XYZ file of C-alpha atoms in Angstrom:
776
model
C 165.129 186.212 207.739
C 166.236 189.673 207.329
C 163.444 190.102 204.944
C 160.859 188.482 207.284
C 162.217 191.005 210.109
C 161.804 193.953 208.063
C 158.151 192.823 207.206
C 157.346 192.421 211.028
C 158.725 195.416 211.818
C 156.902 197.601 209.219
C 153.505 195.555 210.308
C 153.777 196.570 213.544
C 154.663 200.172 213.063
C 151.685 200.463 210.565
C 149.744 198.917 213.149
C 150.554 201.246 216.206
C 149.568 204.077 213.957
C 146.106 202.642 212.994
C 145.253 201.639 216.359
C 145.405 205.360 217.355
C 141.603 206.503 217.534
C 141.507 209.538 215.392
C 138.352 210.279 218.325
C 140.276 209.836 220.952
C 140.086 213.990 221.875
C 136.540 214.221 220.992
C 133.941 214.761 223.795
C 130.386 213.827 223.902
C 128.031 215.293 221.717
C 130.963 216.233 219.376
C 131.683 215.050 216.118
C 135.386 214.947 214.498
C 135.308 216.799 211.351
C 136.381 213.453 208.953
C 135.208 214.753 205.607
C 133.965 217.930 203.456
C 132.720 217.547 200.188
C 131.340 220.206 197.633
C 128.940 219.730 194.934
C 127.968 222.176 192.327
C 125.227 222.012 189.765
C 127.430 224.152 187.096
C 130.164 223.185 185.035
C 130.786 226.614 185.019
C 132.128 226.987 188.743
C 134.140 224.588 190.190
C 134.395 222.972 193.869
C 138.045 223.899 193.675
C 136.943 227.927 193.596
C 135.182 227.652 196.315
C 137.440 225.310 198.490
C 139.704 228.812 199.483
C 136.301 229.988 201.328
C 135.821 227.175 203.612
C 136.153 228.045 207.116
C 136.412 224.537 208.824
C 138.407 221.466 206.918
C 139.383 218.323 208.291
C 142.514 217.492 209.618
C 145.341 217.633 207.346
C 146.309 214.209 205.740
C 150.053 213.359 204.358
C 149.820 212.840 200.889
C 146.278 212.872 201.128
C 145.851 209.334 202.720
C 147.174 209.397 206.448
C 146.075 211.997 209.203
C 149.628 211.997 210.723
C 149.653 215.151 212.680
C 146.428 214.171 214.432
C 147.785 210.635 215.094
C 150.681 212.580 216.817
C 148.612 214.319 218.988
C 146.212 211.656 219.789
C 149.783 209.675 220.967
C 149.621 212.398 224.312
C 148.009 211.195 227.190
C 145.375 213.462 229.209
C 147.847 214.611 231.670
C 148.754 218.575 230.665
C 151.516 218.906 233.394
C 153.411 216.186 231.226
C 156.235 217.693 228.922
C 155.676 214.665 226.741
C 152.184 215.059 226.310
C 153.379 219.106 225.573
C 155.547 218.126 223.116
C 153.350 215.712 221.267
C 150.248 218.157 221.148
C 152.806 221.085 220.190
C 154.128 218.719 217.175
C 150.728 217.453 216.169
C 147.127 218.835 215.250
C 144.255 219.166 217.771
C 140.680 217.013 216.198
C 138.861 219.483 214.082
C 135.286 219.297 215.591
C 132.155 220.413 213.306
C 131.570 223.665 214.390
C 127.831 224.860 213.260
C 128.622 228.453 213.170
C 131.780 227.816 210.850
C 129.783 225.672 208.363
C 127.025 228.500 207.939
C 129.894 231.152 207.938
C 131.453 229.201 205.213
C 127.989 229.095 203.128
C 127.825 233.045 203.685
C 131.369 233.190 202.235
C 130.167 230.786 199.103
C 127.187 233.105 198.597
C 129.309 236.421 198.753
C 132.001 234.862 195.919
C 129.346 233.651 193.539
C 127.621 237.284 193.640
C 130.460 238.882 192.894
C 131.213 236.363 190.057
C 127.901 237.600 188.551
C 125.687 234.575 190.261
C 123.110 236.942 192.437
C 120.817 234.251 192.778
C 123.220 231.566 194.029
C 121.874 228.903 196.701
C 123.901 227.342 199.193
C 122.843 224.555 201.536
C 124.921 222.504 203.785
C 123.979 219.104 205.505
C 126.029 217.253 208.368
C 125.943 213.388 208.174
C 126.881 211.956 211.380
C 126.377 208.004 210.394
C 130.257 207.087 211.700
C 130.570 206.907 215.536
C 131.832 210.485 216.442
C 132.657 211.375 212.806
C 130.700 213.609 210.346
C 130.763 214.537 206.993
C 129.829 218.216 205.588
C 128.461 218.142 202.476
C 127.593 221.599 200.847
C 125.350 221.872 197.318
C 125.429 224.776 195.216
C 123.325 225.913 192.984
C 124.750 228.912 190.883
C 121.563 229.483 188.949
C 122.007 231.379 185.387
C 124.634 234.478 185.986
C 124.428 237.853 184.733
C 125.985 239.197 181.982
C 126.872 242.884 180.553
C 124.086 243.882 178.067
C 125.501 247.276 177.449
C 128.642 249.163 178.734
C 129.019 252.767 178.692
C 131.936 255.048 179.815
C 130.692 258.713 180.613
C 133.303 261.057 181.866
C 132.780 264.709 181.615
C 136.388 265.561 181.930
C 137.834 265.402 178.147
C 141.181 265.065 179.118
C 140.862 261.927 181.516
C 138.230 260.679 178.868
C 140.676 260.579 176.467
C 143.406 259.187 178.401
C 141.111 256.193 179.667
C 140.040 255.287 175.966
C 143.645 255.376 174.675
C 144.793 252.422 172.329
C 147.863 250.577 172.215
C 150.200 251.818 170.103
C 151.726 249.973 167.092
C 155.169 248.782 168.130
C 157.890 246.568 166.775
C 159.025 243.218 168.849
C 161.825 244.694 169.795
C 159.995 247.486 171.219
C 157.951 245.345 173.011
C 160.687 243.931 175.403
C 160.806 247.434 176.962
C 157.093 248.749 177.196
C 153.993 246.645 178.101
C 150.833 246.939 176.590
C 148.766 245.536 178.883
C 147.502 248.720 180.441
C 146.031 249.463 177.081
C 143.544 246.864 177.015
C 139.827 247.087 178.497
C 138.993 244.545 180.822
C 135.449 245.052 180.926
C 133.422 243.886 177.374
C 129.861 244.075 176.494
C 128.935 240.122 176.665
C 131.009 239.302 179.827
C 129.984 237.922 183.324
C 128.691 240.673 185.975
C 132.037 240.017 187.608
C 132.876 242.508 190.434
C 136.454 241.255 190.981
C 136.932 241.954 187.294
C 135.361 245.835 187.635
C 138.075 245.973 190.656
C 140.643 245.209 188.322
C 139.400 247.750 185.675
C 139.643 250.068 188.414
C 143.317 249.293 189.010
C 144.106 249.566 185.180
C 142.546 252.729 184.683
C 144.187 254.234 187.876
C 147.497 253.270 186.404
C 146.920 254.808 183.162
C 146.226 258.268 184.955
C 149.131 257.741 187.338
C 151.390 257.139 184.720
C 150.039 260.257 183.110
C 150.255 263.114 185.391
C 147.734 262.403 188.021
C 149.463 262.026 190.909
C 146.186 262.423 193.232
C 144.106 260.041 191.331
C 142.874 257.208 193.289
C 140.815 254.203 192.322
C 137.928 254.916 194.802
C 137.190 257.673 192.285
C 135.866 254.982 189.774
C 132.404 254.517 190.168
C 130.264 251.594 188.402
C 126.663 251.841 188.187
C 124.743 248.692 187.427
C 121.136 248.532 186.202
C 119.160 245.064 185.886
C 117.340 244.324 182.782
C 115.302 241.444 182.052
C 117.047 238.127 180.970
C 119.207 238.264 183.535
C 120.963 241.009 181.911
C 122.999 244.492 183.357
C 123.559 247.898 181.442
C 126.605 249.008 182.834
C 127.920 252.697 183.348
C 131.238 253.920 184.339
C 131.812 257.620 186.092
C 133.939 259.629 188.455
C 132.456 260.102 191.549
C 131.428 264.006 192.334
C 133.253 265.196 195.332
C 132.058 268.561 197.383
C 133.364 271.618 195.616
C 134.837 272.435 198.903
C 136.823 269.629 199.442
C 140.426 270.397 197.804
C 140.953 266.696 196.984
C 138.045 266.564 194.572
C 140.396 269.438 192.310
C 143.692 267.857 192.636
C 142.485 264.471 191.830
C 140.945 265.890 188.127
C 144.330 267.632 187.726
C 148.082 266.409 186.313
C 150.949 267.072 188.166
C 154.457 268.462 187.087
C 157.848 267.861 188.448
C 159.299 270.694 189.912
C 162.362 269.808 191.768
C 164.420 266.357 192.256
C 166.700 265.864 194.711
C 168.889 262.801 195.702
C 170.155 262.621 199.208
C 172.934 260.051 199.919
C 173.898 258.674 203.159
C 170.178 259.015 204.761
C 169.874 257.488 208.026
C 166.307 256.737 208.986
C 167.138 256.750 212.360
C 169.322 258.934 213.163
C 168.348 262.798 211.723
C 171.108 264.932 212.746
C 173.502 262.622 210.381
C 170.900 263.590 207.627
C 172.431 267.143 207.033
C 174.201 267.425 203.559
C 178.028 268.312 203.779
C 178.230 268.617 199.877
C 176.092 268.841 196.844
C 176.553 268.702 192.900
C 174.162 270.306 190.714
C 173.515 268.441 187.234
C 170.880 268.335 184.761
C 168.560 270.392 187.132
C 168.905 267.373 189.842
C 170.711 268.115 193.181
C 172.364 265.409 194.712
C 173.455 266.159 198.387
C 176.133 263.914 200.185
C 176.572 263.253 203.753
C 179.735 262.886 205.986
C 181.314 260.043 203.928
C 181.320 262.452 200.840
C 180.744 261.184 197.156
C 181.108 257.784 197.906
C 179.040 257.186 194.337
C 179.921 259.232 191.147
C 177.251 261.713 190.433
C 176.726 260.388 186.636
C 175.975 257.069 188.241
C 173.077 258.352 190.368
C 171.613 260.365 187.103
C 171.488 257.724 184.982
C 169.532 255.668 187.250
C 167.125 258.513 187.759
C 164.143 258.606 185.690
C 162.450 261.440 186.859
C 163.011 264.946 185.191
C 161.857 268.382 186.200
C 159.301 269.721 184.270
C 158.141 266.600 183.081
C 154.534 265.293 183.900
C 154.568 263.200 187.022
C 154.536 259.537 185.811
C 153.889 256.181 187.934
C 156.043 254.505 185.822
C 159.131 256.542 185.901
C 158.965 256.314 190.041
C 158.856 252.499 189.600
C 161.658 252.699 187.087
C 163.756 254.891 189.104
C 163.298 252.911 192.105
C 164.446 249.524 190.280
C 167.109 251.106 188.923
C 168.501 252.611 192.071
C 168.050 249.145 193.715
C 170.192 247.525 191.286
C 173.044 249.520 192.663
C 174.738 246.907 195.006
C 176.338 249.760 197.327
C 172.385 250.704 198.293
C 170.873 248.921 200.671
C 167.430 250.998 201.216
C 165.858 253.669 198.651
C 162.502 255.785 199.449
C 161.064 258.589 197.047
C 159.360 261.091 198.700
C 156.653 264.012 197.240
C 156.096 267.373 198.369
C 153.018 268.781 196.319
C 151.878 272.318 195.995
C 150.455 274.898 193.481
C 152.238 277.906 191.255
C 150.699 279.759 189.065
C 147.424 277.406 188.772
C 149.823 274.560 188.066
C 149.755 271.693 190.678
C 153.871 270.703 191.284
C 155.825 268.352 192.621
C 159.190 268.178 194.746
C 160.647 264.966 194.880
C 163.372 263.787 197.360
C 165.144 260.451 196.812
C 166.448 258.746 200.037
C 169.144 256.198 199.819
C 171.109 254.511 202.526
C 173.974 252.766 201.862
C 175.224 249.471 202.093
C 178.458 248.053 203.663
C 181.287 248.550 201.420
C 183.173 245.344 201.774
C 182.104 241.972 203.071
C 183.761 238.507 203.569
C 181.877 235.045 204.144
C 182.903 231.501 204.669
C 181.391 228.256 202.850
C 181.349 224.719 204.017
C 179.800 222.109 202.389
C 179.519 218.185 202.319
C 179.774 216.082 198.919
C 178.666 212.671 198.035
C 179.430 211.422 194.539
C 178.709 207.989 193.823
C 178.783 206.983 197.495
C 182.604 209.078 197.934
C 181.890 211.002 200.538
C 184.090 214.634 200.483
C 184.151 218.351 201.877
C 184.482 221.638 200.576
C 185.038 225.066 201.657
C 185.659 228.423 200.410
C 186.487 231.930 201.442
C 184.526 234.753 199.689
C 185.227 238.541 199.668
C 182.805 241.658 197.827
C 183.809 245.320 197.390
C 180.400 246.812 196.337
C 181.578 249.905 195.261
C 185.181 249.251 193.323
C 185.457 252.370 191.158
C 182.446 254.665 193.019
C 180.240 253.701 190.512
C 178.744 250.699 192.423
C 180.762 248.094 190.646
C 180.696 244.937 192.611
C 184.300 242.989 192.611
C 183.910 239.484 193.652
C 186.728 237.180 194.721
C 186.583 233.574 195.686
C 188.981 230.924 196.438
C 187.715 227.054 197.252
C 189.533 223.699 198.147
C 187.783 220.501 197.951
C 188.551 216.789 199.212
C 186.881 213.490 198.142
C 187.793 210.138 199.145
C 187.958 207.894 195.635
C 187.093 204.061 196.569
C 187.774 203.136 192.477
C 190.247 204.260 190.175
C 191.226 203.387 186.759
C 194.676 203.026 185.903
C 197.818 202.501 188.149
C 196.668 205.855 190.095
C 196.356 205.855 193.560
C 195.061 208.618 196.226
C 191.989 210.871 196.504
C 190.240 213.823 195.056
C 191.629 217.215 195.058
C 190.456 220.704 193.909
C 191.615 224.238 194.395
C 189.876 227.132 192.500
C 189.903 230.921 192.562
C 187.767 233.441 190.892
C 187.198 237.030 190.010
C 184.581 238.849 188.681
C 183.507 242.600 188.495
C 179.717 243.373 187.552
C 178.837 246.699 186.323
C 175.573 247.967 186.788
C 175.088 249.479 183.185
C 175.387 247.893 179.959
C 178.940 248.309 178.924
C 179.782 248.470 175.585
C 181.436 251.420 173.261
C 179.203 253.246 171.100
C 176.015 252.670 173.408
C 173.501 255.652 174.029
C 172.472 256.742 177.665
C 168.930 256.290 176.419
C 169.468 252.809 175.334
C 171.460 252.052 178.300
C 168.675 253.307 180.457
C 166.131 251.516 178.620
C 167.750 247.806 178.828
C 168.376 248.092 182.572
C 171.260 245.768 181.898
C 174.594 244.823 183.941
C 177.596 243.488 182.561
C 180.102 241.169 184.091
C 183.913 240.498 183.642
C 185.119 237.088 184.944
C 188.064 235.525 185.405
C 188.698 232.101 186.830
C 191.239 229.389 187.577
C 190.429 225.563 188.896
C 193.038 222.846 189.593
C 191.670 219.428 189.593
C 194.052 216.301 190.486
C 192.397 213.080 190.300
C 194.587 209.635 190.587
C 193.976 208.951 187.083
C 194.998 212.665 186.104
C 195.323 216.511 186.751
C 193.734 219.016 185.100
C 193.860 222.985 184.912
C 191.329 225.117 183.709
C 191.782 228.789 182.794
C 188.248 230.582 181.969
C 187.366 233.899 181.055
C 183.946 235.721 180.228
C 182.152 238.669 179.609
C 178.328 238.450 179.933
C 175.325 240.774 179.895
C 172.349 240.061 182.410
C 169.083 241.961 182.052
C 165.354 242.208 182.565
C 162.395 242.980 180.448
C 160.582 246.200 181.236
C 157.140 244.283 180.855
C 157.856 241.714 183.481
C 160.825 241.508 186.034
C 160.405 237.917 186.422
C 161.756 237.374 183.127
C 165.967 236.921 182.922
C 168.087 237.305 179.928
C 171.889 236.799 180.091
C 173.921 237.010 176.908
C 177.491 235.301 177.159
C 179.229 237.560 174.594
C 182.297 235.793 175.109
C 183.193 232.517 177.026
C 186.934 231.240 176.940
C 188.440 228.099 178.309
C 191.668 226.842 177.954
C 191.838 223.311 179.434
C 195.422 221.888 180.106
C 196.544 218.500 181.585
C 199.777 218.685 183.235
C 199.695 214.807 183.814
C 197.704 211.789 182.801
C 198.476 207.879 183.956
C 199.254 205.897 181.227
C 197.404 203.053 182.132
C 194.239 205.316 182.340
C 194.989 206.963 178.899
C 195.531 203.415 177.353
C 192.323 202.224 178.696
C 190.621 205.345 177.235
C 188.750 205.256 173.999
C 191.211 206.926 171.233
C 188.222 209.501 170.264
C 188.070 210.540 173.870
C 191.642 210.448 174.380
C 192.005 212.808 171.096
C 189.039 215.233 171.781
C 188.957 215.281 175.632
C 192.134 214.461 177.430
C 194.705 216.765 175.480
C 195.283 220.514 175.722
C 192.396 222.524 173.932
C 190.296 225.763 173.604
C 186.595 226.203 173.906
C 185.937 229.562 172.828
C 182.020 230.284 172.459
C 179.245 232.470 173.329
C 175.823 231.731 174.405
C 172.327 233.100 175.547
C 169.796 232.095 178.435
C 165.885 233.270 179.084
C 164.408 232.049 182.420
C 161.277 233.008 183.738
C 160.400 232.607 187.403
C 157.191 233.590 189.475
C 158.402 232.236 192.302
C 158.048 234.718 195.379
C 158.847 233.379 198.840
C 156.366 235.608 200.827
C 153.737 234.306 198.412
C 154.000 230.588 198.755
C 150.633 229.708 198.992
C 150.093 229.976 195.284
C 150.900 228.087 192.156
C 154.291 228.603 190.488
C 156.104 228.163 187.195
C 159.657 228.428 185.961
C 161.057 228.178 182.267
C 164.388 228.013 181.071
C 165.829 228.135 177.580
C 169.862 228.461 176.873
C 171.787 228.050 173.687
C 175.786 227.765 173.644
C 177.769 227.741 170.150
C 181.570 227.368 170.407
C 184.396 227.358 167.621
C 182.426 228.828 165.026
C 184.104 231.994 164.838
C 187.460 230.460 164.968
C 186.721 227.739 162.373
C 185.601 230.799 159.787
C 188.996 232.289 160.257
C 191.060 229.288 159.832
C 188.777 228.353 156.795
C 189.280 232.107 154.993
C 192.820 232.408 155.775
C 193.779 228.765 154.953
C 195.035 227.425 157.826
C 196.607 224.273 157.933
C 194.931 220.690 159.466
C 196.455 218.580 161.492
C 196.431 214.476 160.610
C 193.126 214.573 161.900
C 191.651 216.929 159.971
C 191.253 219.666 162.853
C 192.111 223.529 162.777
C 194.379 224.391 165.977
C 194.825 228.022 167.673
C 198.370 228.485 168.998
C 199.005 224.874 168.280
C 196.090 223.789 170.368
C 193.104 221.888 169.239
C 189.375 224.163 169.591
C 186.165 222.562 170.259
C 183.208 223.238 167.741
C 179.629 222.487 168.727
C 176.082 223.733 169.123
C 174.183 222.880 172.476
C 170.631 223.626 173.696
C 168.552 223.271 176.713
C 165.043 223.870 177.674
C 163.343 223.013 181.059
C 159.986 223.827 182.681
C 158.764 223.235 186.119
C 155.448 224.024 187.766
C 154.355 223.777 191.216
C 150.565 223.220 191.801
C 149.072 224.075 195.413
C 146.267 221.561 196.207
C 145.893 223.136 199.574
C 147.785 225.001 202.386
C 150.014 222.328 203.083
C 150.361 219.745 199.818
C 151.555 220.649 196.407
C 152.414 218.971 192.971
C 155.543 219.410 191.196
C 156.297 218.355 187.738
C 159.318 219.005 185.682
C 160.291 218.106 182.157
C 163.571 219.131 180.599
C 165.256 218.286 177.180
C 168.805 218.787 176.166
C 170.732 218.282 172.861
C 174.590 219.100 171.935
C 175.929 218.123 168.324
C 179.752 218.708 167.719
C 180.905 219.195 164.283
C 183.333 221.241 161.740
C 186.431 220.844 164.270
C 185.261 218.338 166.564
C 183.685 214.822 166.429
C 182.726 214.632 170.328
C 181.763 217.028 172.660
C 184.226 218.770 175.680
C 183.391 216.494 178.438
C 182.439 219.491 180.539
C 179.503 220.121 178.153
C 178.656 216.617 177.982
C 175.251 215.394 180.191
C 174.977 212.838 182.795
C 172.239 210.983 184.550
C 171.485 210.076 187.980
C 171.953 212.093 191.212
C 170.343 214.589 193.590
C 168.665 216.398 190.721
C 168.239 213.939 188.162
C 167.152 210.629 188.418
C 167.419 209.888 191.982
C 167.315 205.925 191.735
C 171.044 206.217 190.728
C 173.650 207.852 192.111
C 175.459 210.402 190.204
C 177.017 209.777 186.424
C 175.974 206.199 186.934
C 172.976 205.822 184.531
C 173.157 205.530 180.407
C 173.622 206.301 177.991
C 170.744 204.601 176.205
C 171.032 200.929 177.113
C 174.613 200.637 177.449
C 175.157 197.635 179.797
C 177.345 198.507 182.699
C 180.444 196.359 183.392
C 183.351 196.438 185.805
C 185.010 198.094 183.072
C 182.516 201.344 182.997
C 183.420 204.707 184.781
C 182.632 208.223 184.331
C 184.268 208.479 181.243
C 181.514 206.014 179.480
C 178.207 207.285 181.136
C 178.060 210.618 179.347
C 176.080 211.880 176.344
C 174.789 214.193 174.088
C 171.268 213.950 174.774
C 169.085 214.093 178.040
C 165.609 213.712 178.933
C 164.367 214.332 182.334
C 160.561 213.821 183.543
C 159.808 214.492 187.238
C 156.866 214.408 189.597
C 156.780 214.894 193.034
C 154.108 215.144 195.680
C 155.052 217.327 198.845
C 153.316 217.500 202.069
C 153.734 219.285 204.858
C 154.738 217.229 208.305
C 154.943 219.407 211.528
C 157.454 222.539 212.263
C 160.007 222.689 209.556
C 159.770 219.188 208.260
C 158.212 218.135 205.056
C 157.582 214.743 203.204
C 158.125 214.391 199.460
C 157.184 211.033 197.241
C 158.421 211.058 193.908
C 158.884 209.509 190.287
C 161.621 210.209 188.366
C 162.119 209.133 184.628
C 164.995 209.954 182.032
C 168.174 208.783 180.353
C 170.850 210.173 178.518
C 171.981 209.317 174.857
C 174.950 210.069 172.493
C 173.952 211.912 169.125
C 176.295 209.525 167.084
C 177.368 205.695 167.373
C 180.484 205.197 169.720
C 182.165 201.656 169.895
C 182.935 202.377 173.272
C 179.147 203.408 174.547
C 177.210 199.862 172.626
C 173.399 200.909 172.783
C 174.343 204.562 173.823
C 173.031 206.169 170.359
C 169.604 207.753 170.623
C 167.466 205.513 167.988
C 163.752 206.125 167.798
C 162.920 202.840 167.156
C 164.232 201.929 170.541
C 164.854 205.219 172.884
C 161.255 205.094 174.829
C 162.022 201.448 175.759
C 165.255 203.127 177.391
C 164.057 205.435 179.710
C 164.990 204.674 183.332
C 162.121 205.135 186.081
C 162.904 205.311 189.670
C 160.627 205.990 192.729
C 161.292 207.497 196.253
C 160.806 209.032 199.248
C 162.263 212.249 200.514
C 162.577 214.278 204.129
C 163.240 217.910 203.827
C 163.654 220.978 206.665
C 162.344 223.997 204.817
C 163.717 227.132 206.637
C 161.859 229.348 204.291
C 165.462 230.674 202.258
C 166.861 227.921 201.653
C 166.018 223.625 202.233
C 167.820 220.906 203.354
C 166.995 217.279 201.823
C 167.624 213.573 202.187
C 166.145 211.601 199.292
C 166.109 207.978 199.040
C 165.313 206.608 195.203
C 164.700 203.072 194.141
C 165.175 201.973 190.705
C 161.617 200.861 189.377
C 162.628 200.212 185.351
C 166.146 199.956 184.676
C 167.355 199.704 181.053
C 170.704 198.692 181.409
C 169.591 195.101 182.551
C 168.324 192.253 180.483
C 164.978 190.452 180.333
C 163.157 190.576 183.779
C 166.048 192.541 185.428
C 165.106 195.525 183.729
C 161.940 195.718 186.107
C 164.182 195.910 189.300
C 161.161 196.942 191.527
C 160.445 193.056 191.535
C 163.698 192.685 193.148
C 164.017 195.259 196.057
C 166.250 193.042 198.115
C 169.275 193.995 195.855
C 171.518 196.529 197.577
C 172.257 198.387 194.224
C 168.923 199.094 193.690
C 169.015 201.817 195.841
C 170.422 205.568 196.004
C 170.748 208.045 198.647
C 171.049 211.908 198.393
C 171.980 214.810 200.568
C 170.853 217.820 199.140
C 170.243 221.849 199.442
C 167.425 223.044 197.679
C 164.597 221.315 195.902
C 165.559 219.346 193.003
C 163.396 221.502 190.519
């Protein structure tokens, strides 16, 4: 009966939407733009290359199928004074009426694009098909014809010094040197045989300008570079690059072709762009020919801290690279909110010189923040709150001191053993982030090249469950740095990562229910003493959300090797299980690696497709036969396979019984694959449809996890699949989402029950997830 009611409700809702005429507000002699097609008679030019130049497109379709915003608009009545009608029209989208003028503009833009790409004889035509009543399809037909190519390319520069810079080749360097310097500026973009692409010529102008401005030519501008093209038979072009000749009386002509030298460098602290009266220096320090001027607040930053972040040196040639490095280095100082670099030019003894002034505005030194969040773990709801404190200039060197306390509560519906109660957690964390590479015997030159920060962290976490209490004391020493060649890349080296896990209480019934191996390696006091490295790349820019983005993350962690080596070297005693101990406590030994790749492909300004692939493996050895519980993988949840609640999937095809708990549903290998179609609705709302696949496995065969080990003969049959819909609220800088997932293929079942999609009526086939941020 319930299924019938639901089906009738869904059918009525769908009929209501489809009954809304899309041409309700299309007037007489007008046509709704229903579809646009682009046909290109060439394999070298793709229709997708031309779509951004369309001046008129059909109404937006959710998932490319349903014109939901137009339907919402058409729900409104014709009474424009009605508030309801106005709101419906504001939330919806008016019908897109075919406009001949915009069609002609699109054709013009297509031709301009093709000519810029070297198709000088391109032909573009358009036709409007109005067969359907009040609906039309605009069809564009593009014939690029044969493109023009560069037959000869010549560089003719009269100034020998500029000519030698333009012809510079990339120096031979080691892979280590390539971490600090990019060779892209030395690679010419224009070559014989290339298409006569004007966009490529503009990129070459910018490349040459960068070369010159990094070698003293402060006044040089890319507009001074001129390309002259002579067409010859066979759709060929003879191309010549020269510098524009400016009138002799124009002072810019001479300055553009002469190098500049840095004369004086001043750093002004406490600069207030809104109050010039406060910008009078009260104190000054002269170091290494650089003047540092302090305001009313005095020497809030030590002079050496500012000097080490300044790459602009008096007496040296002007370099745009040094300007960029100085700006980026100063912006890493958390105590600075604003940085501006200005130049004043003058001539002395026939030499062009620059006075450099670096203006810095301080940030608030201290800050306090409060966090409140809701949690949902396998249907157990809870909440958490935290208090944060930051001091951005702890030792007058822009050291960032952070302290955080946090408390959490969760109502637990099911427990193991005789324990009763709920989950409580309270923790504290303190860290200091130094804005430089802190290590003994490291030269200043290397510190400036690395552009690294150093973090020291100490934390304490107390967890209280009905089954046990656990305390974790952690300490770490890490380095974080970025490449000179790309600020999108980030490296994190955990030089030292120490964890001490102590269990002051464990319920006897719960302990007796645990597998012996798990009790031995995870539910006793122990150490984790290791180190790790993480590389990440992400080209996402919140200010450029209309382009494709991708991210890559690689991490490696190793633990216990140093302690195991020392124990073996000094002949330490082993316990009855063959384990070495430190201070009477067992320590873990393992290696673990993870790889994740994600990409977001923009289909149009309101539709995108996101994909994610992830793989990870952890292997215990030496002093351990099982990974620490904190390092093992779990599947299911808001950022995993969303058809399952958190920690309820896997490992492998291990069946779920009434005795299965979070202790069993962990693994050493993970595989994730996700694809998600995201579509804008209206205002801040976004809709998503997704398919998730993946599972976890163990690297060894454990009796308490039957069929949980990874086996090449069956692992592909154990990849769980789910699908679902999600609703999001996108506030640009953060996103709230609600996802509902339905199991499609469940390897934990048997026979036909594996195909869970055939049994949608079962309540355990669905999972709900509330989270902040995209899943990947």
